[in-house]
Amino acid sequence: MRIRVILIAAAFTSIVMGVALAFFSYSFSQRLSVIAEMDERGRANSRTVGELLVLTNEYALYGENRAAKQWKAQYATLMDSLYSEDVVQDKLMREQATLLLDLFTKLEEVPYENLDSLQRRRKEFLFDQLLNNVRSLSEAVYHLSERVNKQRIDTEHRSHQIATAIPLIMLVIVVLLSWLLKQRVLKPLNRLHTAVLAIGKGDLSVRAASVAKDELGELSRAFNTMAVDMVSELRAEVAVRQQAESRLAQSELRLTTIIETEPECIKIVDAEGILKFMNPAGLVMIEADSLAQVAGRGVLGIIAPDYRDAFSELHKKVIAGESGLLQFEIIGLKGGHRWLETHAVPLRDNGTTQLLSITRDITLQKLTEEKLKLAASVFTHAREGIMITDPIGTIIDVNDTFCKITDFTRDEVLGKNTRMLSSGRHGAEYYAKLWEELLQTDSWQGEIWNRRKSGEVYAEMQTISAVRDEQGNIKNYVSLFSDITSLKEHETQLEHIAH
């Protein structure tokens, strides 16, 4: 028997037994669920019938309309339950339940007081019939519950039997497969291992004896052939090594091409700080015409004086075996200034450690950072209040002057709408006209009344400008304003004096 057949049989058997166990578990769980539902409906019907029995006695004793209404309501509930069940053996229960309404209707037709002897006997007869039918129905419901309970017990018993049988069968199959694997796999492998050890010690006369017509037998025969053809294999290995050397040379050529065409600077500096190698991109950065012009020279000569100590520390750190990152300024051979960022790592070659670094030009980045710092300084120290919002008027940043004018702190206004500053002096038409002009011309300028944190209303001269992105969509609004309350009060005083 082939090993793959054993493994396939084991896998197939495990799958079949697992599927069978899952199928039976699902089937029994579904059956138990149905039985549990039937049991619950039986209990509900039993309670309903019991209440009918109590209400029948109560009506017979007192003849109250309330008892009659409750009896009919319970009866309707019982009939809904019985006719909602698809069970053949409930047919008799349904017929018995149908007779109850006829008997109770006839019992209602008999007057409760001033009965003659014939009516009294008729009433007693109907009452007895009604009680007997209710009791019979109660017994039928009880027997149905017993049958459902018996079905549940039988189903659980069969489930336990199958749940026990399947693992036992699987255990027997596992034992059988283990025995087959031992005979067909472990023993041949042991013999093959012995042959491998002998050949590894140089004894090429040893053979792996196996006549089995399976994978291990084929492996043993292939191993024997390998021992015989060892010399041929060695020759093939020499050819493979030659091919590997050729591929290595090609890889070195590709690596050299990548370094030569890399747009970032790649350089190697020895432990003394002497430049050993730099690719063309690096030569352009330091304004050198060729590698021969700078090879053998110290790299500190092109580092700006303010950053030479930092570069020396980085060099020592890398030679000690660590990596490092540094931003610094250089002065090119032709006097040009550049900002560079280098990532340096140790490079070990023939017992010595050198510095290998990849450096990129960040001059534009530095200029951008300076512009941003200048803009931030202007924003912070401006004498006018500055407020930046998103397109719907949510405040995303304010400067210190804004906080001084409005008395709000920065954290109190961030994320809030500009409506929080409204004074209430301007109507909706005023703001509609403001937004219309702002959307049409991307700017608005005028006087507007707002409210401080304390509730004090103040006047300000405000300019609002729209900031659009590359697609022309409004990205932000920038508002610059100054407090002109004192000026407005002075104007009011002048008008008062004039009039």
Coordinates of N, CA and C in Angstrom, one line a residue, residues 75 98 206 238 267 278 312:
Y75 N -60.5 30.8 25.7 CA -60.9 29.8 24.7 C -60.3 30.2 23.3
T98 N -63.6 22.3 20.2 CA -64.7 23.0 19.4 C -66.0 22.8 20.1
V206 N 27.5 1.1 0.9 CA 26.3 0.9 1.6 C 25.1 1.2 0.8
V238 N 30.1 21.6 -9.6 CA 31.1 22.5 -10.1 C 30.5 23.4 -11.1
K267 N 27.8 57.4 -0.3 CA 29.3 57.6 -0.1 C 29.8 56.6 1.0
M278 N 32.0 57.9 -3.8 CA 30.8 58.8 -3.9 C 30.2 58.6 -5.3
S312 N 31.2 65.1 13.2 CA 32.2 64.2 13.8 C 31.6 63.3 14.8

